Amino acid sequence: MSFIQKFAERVDTAAISATAIPQITQEQNFGVDEAYAIQAASIDRRVQRGDPIVGIKMGFTSRAKMVQMGVSDLIWGRLTRSMIVEDGGFTEMSRYIHPRAEPEIAFLLRKPLSGVVTPLQALDAVGGVACAIELIDSRYENFKFSLADVVADNASSSGFVVGTWREPGTDLNNIGMIMNVDGRPVGYGSSAAILGDPVRALVSASRVAGEAGLSLEPGMVVMAGAATAAIALEAGQHVRLEASGLGFCEFRIR
Ligand code: OOG
Ligand code: MG
């Protein structure tokens, strides 16, 4: 078995069993290209189990996130169907190791998108925009990793909640975002923190998907990355994101 397959199985097992593992780069050093191969192989195991890819997520698209995690390269991961958490619904703490929530913007594609595009071309492929919360849950102990580790671990992604889709006409470059936990505001940000405009995250998503030979299809979702640092979660909490002009989305963790 190649080391790609070995580590793909390792991160996949850690994810499905919600068990933390040591950083895999401590065992064997590898680069970012190999890390994406591990990610692809680990997600392929899920797809084989009947859990299809429903979109992609961008990560480290804001300074706040780069500073929080000490990583300064843009990364991406794959979203699969089992990661969907219903807006207004519940998710189980037992599914996670040490989950965190992030305020994000999501795009719903109405046309295929792949390769190098302009912001206008990217927007032309969009059928809806919404506020969204990503649940991240690094499979590594203490939420500590190198760039290659986190890429191999599907960019820490473990779930996502999307609010009501709106017409894509909405200007996205200065959406005020407030994260509330149990009714108390715990984080503030603006969508401007996401590469200056979340549409740029969509442009990057198109490029990286193209490079990976993955085509983003109509109906798929692209998550633009967090506008603020992530918030650590505890069982019993109610998490709600309010986004000016985009309404809100929320879930409970039990
Ligand atoms: C990596 C995932 C980063 C974002 O929105 O910036 C991310 C991590 O922080 O564990 O999802
Ligand atoms: Mg995120």
mmCIF file of C-alpha atoms and ligand atoms in Angstrom:
data_model
loop_
_atom_site.group_PDB
_atom_site.id
_atom_site.type_symbol
_atom_site.label_atom_id
_atom_site.label_comp_id
_atom_site.label_asym_id
_atom_site.label_seq_id
_atom_site.Cartn_x
_atom_site.Cartn_y
_atom_site.Cartn_z
ATOM 1 C CA MET A 1 0.000 0.000 0.000
ATOM 2 C CA SER A 2 1.357 3.447 -0.905
ATOM 3 C CA PHE A 3 1.785 6.055 1.830
ATOM 4 C CA ILE A 4 -0.986 8.048 0.104
ATOM 5 C CA GLN A 5 -3.447 5.178 0.667
ATOM 6 C CA LYS A 6 -2.131 4.501 4.154
ATOM 7 C CA PHE A 7 -2.664 8.084 5.307
ATOM 8 C CA ALA A 8 -5.962 8.395 3.408
ATOM 9 C CA GLU A 9 -7.254 5.469 5.443
ATOM 10 C CA ARG A 10 -5.800 6.995 8.628
ATOM 11 C CA VAL A 11 -7.592 10.359 8.279
ATOM 12 C CA ASP A 12 -10.782 8.698 7.052
ATOM 13 C CA THR A 13 -10.899 6.358 10.059
ATOM 14 C CA ALA A 14 -10.135 9.258 12.425
ATOM 15 C CA ALA A 15 -13.026 11.219 10.899
ATOM 16 C CA ILE A 16 -15.630 8.458 11.027
ATOM 17 C CA SER A 17 -14.659 7.365 14.520
ATOM 18 C CA ALA A 18 -14.206 10.956 15.829
ATOM 19 C CA THR A 19 -10.830 10.010 17.272
ATOM 20 C CA ALA A 20 -7.860 12.386 17.310
ATOM 21 C CA ILE A 21 -4.604 11.227 15.699
ATOM 22 C CA PRO A 22 -1.013 12.569 15.818
ATOM 23 C CA GLN A 23 0.017 14.785 12.891
ATOM 24 C CA ILE A 24 0.824 12.466 9.995
ATOM 25 C CA THR A 25 3.757 14.638 8.802
ATOM 26 C CA GLN A 26 5.493 13.720 12.093
ATOM 27 C CA GLU A 27 5.580 10.146 10.857
ATOM 28 C CA GLN A 28 6.577 10.926 7.274
ATOM 29 C CA ASN A 29 7.316 14.246 5.655
ATOM 30 C CA PHE A 30 5.474 15.028 2.422
ATOM 31 C CA GLY A 31 4.512 18.060 0.365
ATOM 32 C CA VAL A 32 1.259 19.817 -0.436
ATOM 33 C CA ASP A 33 0.733 17.943 -3.720
ATOM 34 C CA GLU A 34 0.913 14.616 -1.889
ATOM 35 C CA ALA A 35 -1.376 16.060 0.790
ATOM 36 C CA TYR A 36 -4.053 16.774 -1.849
ATOM 37 C CA ALA A 37 -3.614 13.235 -3.169
ATOM 38 C CA ILE A 38 -4.241 11.916 0.371
ATOM 39 C CA GLN A 39 -7.323 14.148 0.656
ATOM 40 C CA ALA A 40 -8.652 12.927 -2.705
ATOM 41 C CA ALA A 41 -8.074 9.279 -1.738
ATOM 42 C CA SER A 42 -9.698 9.691 1.689
ATOM 43 C CA ILE A 43 -12.779 11.382 0.213
ATOM 44 C CA ASP A 44 -12.903 8.702 -2.453
ATOM 45 C CA ARG A 45 -13.376 6.160 0.355
ATOM 46 C CA ARG A 46 -16.431 8.131 1.480
ATOM 47 C CA VAL A 47 -17.777 8.346 -2.057
ATOM 48 C CA GLN A 48 -17.390 4.545 -2.313
ATOM 49 C CA ARG A 49 -19.535 4.288 0.827
ATOM 50 C CA GLY A 50 -22.325 6.205 -0.932
ATOM 51 C CA ASP A 51 -21.527 9.706 0.306
ATOM 52 C CA PRO A 52 -21.129 11.840 -2.840
ATOM 53 C CA ILE A 53 -19.294 15.156 -3.236
ATOM 54 C CA VAL A 54 -21.734 18.078 -3.078
ATOM 55 C CA GLY A 55 -19.271 20.966 -3.318
ATOM 56 C CA ILE A 56 -15.995 22.375 -2.093
ATOM 57 C CA LYS A 57 -14.822 24.670 0.706
ATOM 58 C CA MET A 58 -12.080 27.251 0.655
ATOM 59 C CA GLY A 59 -9.943 27.831 3.742
ATOM 60 C CA PHE A 60 -7.566 30.486 5.033
ATOM 61 C CA THR A 61 -9.168 33.131 2.825
ATOM 62 C CA SER A 62 -9.122 35.671 5.690
ATOM 63 C CA ARG A 63 -6.279 37.073 7.786
ATOM 64 C CA ALA A 64 -8.199 36.280 10.973
ATOM 65 C CA LYS A 65 -8.091 32.557 10.127
ATOM 66 C CA MET A 66 -4.452 32.591 8.982
ATOM 67 C CA VAL A 67 -3.443 34.271 12.244
ATOM 68 C CA GLN A 68 -5.552 31.884 14.365
ATOM 69 C CA MET A 69 -4.020 28.762 12.827
ATOM 70 C CA GLY A 70 -0.559 30.034 11.843
ATOM 71 C CA VAL A 71 -0.973 28.970 8.206
ATOM 72 C CA SER A 72 -0.899 31.542 5.417
ATOM 73 C CA ASP A 73 -1.660 29.572 2.239
ATOM 74 C CA LEU A 74 -5.108 29.256 0.771
ATOM 75 C CA ILE A 75 -6.372 25.660 1.023
ATOM 76 C CA TRP A 76 -9.480 23.784 -0.075
ATOM 77 C CA GLY A 77 -11.416 20.657 0.754
ATOM 78 C CA ARG A 78 -14.339 18.600 -0.466
ATOM 79 C CA LEU A 79 -17.894 18.729 0.929
ATOM 80 C CA THR A 80 -19.856 15.487 0.960
ATOM 81 C CA ARG A 81 -23.555 14.875 1.477
ATOM 82 C CA SER A 82 -23.230 13.450 4.997
ATOM 83 C CA MET A 83 -21.667 16.755 6.107
ATOM 84 C CA ILE A 84 -24.896 18.691 5.541
ATOM 85 C CA VAL A 85 -26.463 19.960 8.767
ATOM 86 C CA GLU A 86 -29.998 21.205 8.287
ATOM 87 C CA ASP A 87 -30.561 24.931 8.900
ATOM 88 C CA GLY A 88 -32.395 25.139 12.233
ATOM 89 C CA GLY A 89 -31.568 21.493 12.930
ATOM 90 C CA PHE A 90 -29.328 19.485 15.226
ATOM 91 C CA THR A 91 -25.943 17.855 14.995
ATOM 92 C CA GLU A 92 -24.529 15.341 17.480
ATOM 93 C CA MET A 93 -21.423 16.140 19.549
ATOM 94 C CA SER A 94 -20.458 12.443 19.320
ATOM 95 C CA ARG A 95 -19.692 12.979 15.612
ATOM 96 C CA TYR A 96 -16.834 15.366 16.451
ATOM 97 C CA ILE A 97 -13.553 15.516 18.355
ATOM 98 C CA HIS A 98 -13.276 19.256 19.147
ATOM 99 C CA PRO A 99 -15.608 21.092 16.760
ATOM 100 C CA ARG A 100 -15.443 24.784 15.930
ATOM 101 C CA ALA A 101 -17.886 26.980 14.009
ATOM 102 C CA GLU A 102 -17.062 29.588 11.388
ATOM 103 C CA PRO A 103 -19.168 32.326 9.753
ATOM 104 C CA GLU A 104 -19.073 31.948 5.980
ATOM 105 C CA ILE A 105 -20.737 32.835 2.678
ATOM 106 C CA ALA A 106 -21.929 30.027 0.372
ATOM 107 C CA PHE A 107 -22.542 29.999 -3.382
ATOM 108 C CA LEU A 108 -24.932 27.639 -5.168
ATOM 109 C CA LEU A 109 -23.885 26.881 -8.749
ATOM 110 C CA ARG A 110 -26.379 26.880 -11.599
ATOM 111 C CA LYS A 111 -23.753 26.271 -14.306
ATOM 112 C CA PRO A 112 -20.549 24.213 -14.388
ATOM 113 C CA LEU A 113 -17.482 26.095 -13.161
ATOM 114 C CA SER A 114 -13.866 25.067 -13.617
ATOM 115 C CA GLY A 115 -10.509 26.629 -14.396
ATOM 116 C CA VAL A 116 -9.328 30.212 -14.600
ATOM 117 C CA VAL A 117 -12.267 32.645 -14.730
ATOM 118 C CA THR A 118 -12.907 36.327 -14.067
ATOM 119 C CA PRO A 119 -15.130 37.365 -11.141
ATOM 120 C CA LEU A 120 -17.910 38.152 -13.659
ATOM 121 C CA GLN A 121 -17.660 34.700 -15.231
ATOM 122 C CA ALA A 122 -17.666 33.101 -11.788
ATOM 123 C CA LEU A 123 -20.764 35.071 -10.761
ATOM 124 C CA ASP A 124 -22.509 34.091 -13.970
ATOM 125 C CA ALA A 125 -22.330 30.465 -12.787
ATOM 126 C CA VAL A 126 -24.036 31.317 -9.478
ATOM 127 C CA GLY A 127 -27.724 30.629 -8.907
ATOM 128 C CA GLY A 128 -27.903 31.616 -5.245
ATOM 129 C CA VAL A 129 -25.939 33.047 -2.335
ATOM 130 C CA ALA A 130 -26.486 32.466 1.372
ATOM 131 C CA CYS A 131 -24.895 32.901 4.751
ATOM 132 C CA ALA A 132 -23.463 29.656 6.069
ATOM 133 C CA ILE A 133 -21.692 28.135 9.049
ATOM 134 C CA GLU A 134 -18.892 25.660 8.577
ATOM 135 C CA LEU A 135 -18.191 23.094 11.285
ATOM 136 C CA ILE A 136 -14.489 22.325 11.325
ATOM 137 C CA ASP A 137 -13.016 19.517 13.397
ATOM 138 C CA SER A 138 -9.345 18.841 12.800
ATOM 139 C CA ARG A 139 -8.654 15.152 13.180
ATOM 140 C CA TYR A 140 -5.274 16.064 14.718
ATOM 141 C CA GLU A 141 -4.640 16.208 18.462
ATOM 142 C CA ASN A 142 -5.021 19.689 19.944
ATOM 143 C CA PHE A 143 -6.212 21.066 16.561
ATOM 144 C CA LYS A 144 -2.497 21.448 15.635
ATOM 145 C CA PHE A 145 -1.180 20.802 12.135
ATOM 146 C CA SER A 146 1.176 21.823 9.346
ATOM 147 C CA LEU A 147 -0.104 22.956 5.948
ATOM 148 C CA ALA A 148 0.349 19.443 4.495
ATOM 149 C CA ASP A 149 -1.400 17.856 7.506
ATOM 150 C CA VAL A 150 -4.507 20.031 7.244
ATOM 151 C CA VAL A 151 -4.774 19.617 3.478
ATOM 152 C CA ALA A 152 -4.609 15.820 3.845
ATOM 153 C CA ASP A 153 -7.326 16.079 6.499
ATOM 154 C CA ASN A 154 -9.813 17.645 4.064
ATOM 155 C CA ALA A 155 -9.011 21.146 5.356
ATOM 156 C CA SER A 156 -10.569 20.220 8.749
ATOM 157 C CA SER A 157 -14.050 20.260 7.255
ATOM 158 C CA SER A 158 -16.705 18.207 9.011
ATOM 159 C CA GLY A 159 -20.071 19.854 8.447
ATOM 160 C CA PHE A 160 -21.902 22.856 7.070
ATOM 161 C CA VAL A 161 -25.191 24.685 7.491
ATOM 162 C CA VAL A 162 -26.547 26.906 4.721
ATOM 163 C CA GLY A 163 -29.225 29.582 5.193
ATOM 164 C CA THR A 164 -31.974 30.379 2.696
ATOM 165 C CA TRP A 165 -30.613 30.914 -0.814
ATOM 166 C CA ARG A 166 -31.009 34.481 -2.137
ATOM 167 C CA GLU A 167 -30.794 35.952 -5.608
ATOM 168 C CA PRO A 168 -27.126 36.294 -6.572
ATOM 169 C CA GLY A 169 -27.545 40.046 -7.269
ATOM 170 C CA THR A 170 -26.786 40.839 -3.613
ATOM 171 C CA ASP A 171 -23.500 42.747 -3.185
ATOM 172 C CA LEU A 172 -21.286 40.490 -1.090
ATOM 173 C CA ASN A 173 -18.281 42.654 -0.368
ATOM 174 C CA ASN A 174 -19.465 44.124 2.922
ATOM 175 C CA ILE A 175 -21.920 41.808 4.644
ATOM 176 C CA GLY A 176 -21.853 42.340 8.419
ATOM 177 C CA MET A 177 -21.623 38.948 10.143
ATOM 178 C CA ILE A 178 -22.430 38.289 13.799
ATOM 179 C CA MET A 179 -21.925 34.869 15.378
ATOM 180 C CA ASN A 180 -24.140 34.193 18.384
ATOM 181 C CA VAL A 181 -23.848 31.333 20.839
ATOM 182 C CA ASP A 182 -26.866 30.808 23.089
ATOM 183 C CA GLY A 183 -28.116 34.267 22.147
ATOM 184 C CA ARG A 184 -24.874 36.064 22.993
ATOM 185 C CA PRO A 185 -22.739 37.639 20.278
ATOM 186 C CA VAL A 186 -19.307 35.977 20.332
ATOM 187 C CA GLY A 187 -17.772 37.111 17.062
ATOM 188 C CA TYR A 188 -18.122 39.950 14.569
ATOM 189 C CA GLY A 189 -16.807 40.314 11.077
ATOM 190 C CA SER A 190 -17.409 41.514 7.567
ATOM 191 C CA SER A 191 -17.441 39.466 4.389
ATOM 192 C CA ALA A 192 -14.797 41.973 3.205
ATOM 193 C CA ALA A 193 -12.375 39.973 5.368
ATOM 194 C CA ILE A 194 -12.735 37.105 2.849
ATOM 195 C CA LEU A 195 -10.118 38.073 0.241
ATOM 196 C CA GLY A 196 -11.677 41.570 0.064
ATOM 197 C CA ASP A 197 -14.779 40.042 -1.556
ATOM 198 C CA PRO A 198 -16.024 36.418 -1.239
ATOM 199 C CA VAL A 199 -16.423 36.308 -5.029
ATOM 200 C CA ARG A 200 -12.615 36.038 -5.148
ATOM 201 C CA ALA A 201 -12.894 32.834 -3.111
ATOM 202 C CA LEU A 202 -15.254 31.523 -5.805
ATOM 203 C CA VAL A 203 -12.735 32.460 -8.506
ATOM 204 C CA SER A 204 -10.048 30.568 -6.539
ATOM 205 C CA ALA A 205 -12.387 27.605 -6.087
ATOM 206 C CA SER A 206 -12.856 27.410 -9.838
ATOM 207 C CA ARG A 207 -9.108 27.497 -10.420
ATOM 208 C CA VAL A 208 -8.163 24.890 -7.799
ATOM 209 C CA ALA A 209 -10.981 22.582 -8.872
ATOM 210 C CA GLY A 210 -9.774 22.877 -12.466
ATOM 211 C CA GLU A 211 -6.204 22.074 -11.418
ATOM 212 C CA ALA A 212 -7.438 19.016 -9.522
ATOM 213 C CA GLY A 213 -9.489 17.811 -12.503
ATOM 214 C CA LEU A 214 -12.661 18.269 -10.487
ATOM 215 C CA SER A 215 -15.533 19.991 -12.225
ATOM 216 C CA LEU A 216 -17.911 21.991 -10.083
ATOM 217 C CA GLU A 217 -21.368 21.070 -11.324
ATOM 218 C CA PRO A 218 -24.765 22.810 -11.189
ATOM 219 C CA GLY A 219 -26.295 22.235 -7.751
ATOM 220 C CA MET A 220 -22.906 22.151 -6.018
ATOM 221 C CA VAL A 221 -22.036 24.483 -3.154
ATOM 222 C CA VAL A 222 -18.857 26.528 -2.727
ATOM 223 C CA MET A 223 -18.003 27.797 0.760
ATOM 224 C CA ALA A 224 -15.878 30.968 0.659
ATOM 225 C CA GLY A 225 -14.002 30.563 3.973
ATOM 226 C CA ALA A 226 -14.445 32.146 7.364
ATOM 227 C CA ALA A 227 -14.631 35.894 7.917
ATOM 228 C CA THR A 228 -13.471 35.602 11.558
ATOM 229 C CA ALA A 229 -11.555 33.185 13.765
ATOM 230 C CA ALA A 230 -13.424 29.933 14.496
ATOM 231 C CA ILE A 231 -15.373 29.484 17.742
ATOM 232 C CA ALA A 232 -14.919 26.333 19.867
ATOM 233 C CA LEU A 233 -18.205 24.498 20.523
ATOM 234 C CA GLU A 234 -19.654 22.575 23.436
ATOM 235 C CA ALA A 235 -22.590 20.186 23.570
ATOM 236 C CA GLY A 236 -25.909 21.875 24.218
ATOM 237 C CA GLN A 237 -25.047 25.103 22.421
ATOM 238 C CA HIS A 238 -27.203 26.959 19.926
ATOM 239 C CA VAL A 239 -25.138 28.632 17.218
ATOM 240 C CA ARG A 240 -26.649 31.309 15.009
ATOM 241 C CA LEU A 241 -25.085 33.465 12.317
ATOM 242 C CA GLU A 242 -26.737 36.758 11.387
ATOM 243 C CA ALA A 243 -25.581 38.257 8.111
ATOM 244 C CA SER A 244 -26.798 41.672 6.956
ATOM 245 C CA GLY A 245 -28.883 41.299 3.801
ATOM 246 C CA LEU A 246 -28.575 37.499 3.840
ATOM 247 C CA GLY A 247 -30.711 36.691 6.867
ATOM 248 C CA PHE A 248 -29.461 34.048 9.275
ATOM 249 C CA CYS A 249 -28.714 30.364 9.699
ATOM 250 C CA GLU A 250 -28.450 28.282 12.843
ATOM 251 C CA PHE A 251 -28.091 24.839 14.418
ATOM 252 C CA ARG A 252 -27.858 23.161 17.808
ATOM 253 C CA ILE A 253 -25.219 20.700 18.933
ATOM 254 C CA ARG A 254 -26.407 18.042 21.379
HETATM 255 C C1 OOG B 1 -8.584 24.819 8.590
HETATM 256 C C2 OOG B 1 -9.837 25.221 7.875
HETATM 257 C C3 OOG B 1 -9.911 26.701 7.576
HETATM 258 C C4 OOG B 1 -11.533 28.552 6.852
HETATM 259 O O1 OOG B 1 -12.713 28.873 6.655
HETATM 260 O O2 OOG B 1 -10.610 29.380 6.829
HETATM 261 C C5 OOG B 1 -11.259 27.120 7.123
HETATM 262 C C6 OOG B 1 -8.662 25.018 10.086
HETATM 263 O O3 OOG B 1 -8.680 26.157 10.555
HETATM 264 O O4 OOG B 1 -8.682 24.004 10.807
HETATM 265 O O5 OOG B 1 -12.175 26.344 6.988
HETATM 266 MG MG MG B 2 -14.107 27.294 6.837
#
